[in-house]
């Protein structure tokens, strides 16, 4: 299967497991080795997309022909390991300045930002900590606010993509206000002791459906020229979610959004 896309805009490649795995979202990791037209090589993590599926997102920074090859921690799974595809990337022709000028970098003097093509970038941000939840309804409320902020000259939206601030982590990790239409970023273990603080075992697994809806919002911001500054989760949850889950959480975010012109907090 050939992928087709534009410079700086993510293309997506889906892989399906060729065999059954016990708790595939935890026990299996997939990467893609991508080689560009100039010989440059990237290792891109894939995210678990639910059921037996993984997806890779990659944005070519220059026009040309790219090759992608999958590498899976379960090397005996022919559906996930050793698969290959190609991507043909042409110049971007849309109106988003984030796709036109490329991702951000720090200037040589270390004091300002610029895009990959040298265009200056002045960070002017608005904070929507709960913008990926139903506190800001999709699509109407979200698009209305994004349109307003773009019109007023903002170019960055600071937004949380995991457990949120202003909630007591011991009792409110699964408060309804932390969810979107598909539930919470992490599903809650059935039968957990709700009278006790959560433990890493209570964070059952990542919820791909939550992030599928977050994807729509992130893509909307980028199309409008509003760079998402993604906060992974509020720090005090780390004491409850644990190191292994925190690593899975961040890997999922980087795999989903690393191909977009975003920044990380």
Short mmCIF file of N, CA, C and O in Angstrom, two decimals, residues 122 124 147-156 226:
data_model
loop_
_atom_site.label_atom_id
_atom_site.label_comp_id
_atom_site.label_asym_id
_atom_site.label_seq_id
_atom_site.Cartn_x
_atom_site.Cartn_y
_atom_site.Cartn_z
N UNK A 122 6.50 34.03 17.49
CA UNK A 122 6.33 34.64 18.80
C UNK A 122 5.23 33.89 19.54
O UNK A 122 4.07 33.91 19.14
N UNK A 124 2.38 33.17 21.57
CA UNK A 124 1.26 33.90 22.16
C UNK A 124 0.17 32.87 22.44
O UNK A 124 -0.58 32.47 21.54
N UNK A 147 -11.73 29.54 16.51
CA UNK A 147 -11.88 30.61 15.52
C UNK A 147 -11.67 31.98 16.16
O UNK A 147 -10.99 32.85 15.60
N UNK A 148 -12.24 32.16 17.35
CA UNK A 148 -12.09 33.43 18.06
C UNK A 148 -10.62 33.70 18.40
O UNK A 148 -10.12 34.81 18.20
N UNK A 149 -9.92 32.69 18.90
CA UNK A 149 -8.53 32.89 19.30
C UNK A 149 -7.63 33.14 18.09
O UNK A 149 -6.72 33.96 18.15
N UNK A 150 -7.86 32.42 17.00
CA UNK A 150 -7.07 32.66 15.79
C UNK A 150 -7.30 34.07 15.26
O UNK A 150 -6.35 34.75 14.85
N UNK A 151 -8.54 34.53 15.30
CA UNK A 151 -8.86 35.87 14.81
C UNK A 151 -8.19 36.94 15.67
O UNK A 151 -7.80 38.00 15.16
N UNK A 152 -8.00 36.67 16.95
CA UNK A 152 -7.39 37.64 17.85
C UNK A 152 -5.86 37.59 17.84
O UNK A 152 -5.22 38.35 18.56
N UNK A 153 -5.28 36.67 17.08
CA UNK A 153 -3.84 36.66 16.93
C UNK A 153 -3.09 35.64 17.77
O UNK A 153 -1.86 35.59 17.72
N UNK A 154 -3.81 34.83 18.54
CA UNK A 154 -3.12 33.76 19.26
C UNK A 154 -2.56 32.74 18.27
O UNK A 154 -3.09 32.56 17.18
N UNK A 155 -1.46 32.07 18.67
CA UNK A 155 -0.91 31.03 17.80
C UNK A 155 -0.58 29.74 18.54
O UNK A 155 -0.06 28.80 17.93
N UNK A 156 -0.88 29.65 19.83
CA UNK A 156 -0.58 28.47 20.63
C UNK A 156 -1.73 28.22 21.60
O UNK A 156 -2.28 29.15 22.17
N UNK A 226 -3.14 27.20 15.11
CA UNK A 226 -2.96 27.25 16.57
C UNK A 226 -2.16 26.03 17.00
O UNK A 226 -2.65 24.90 16.96
#
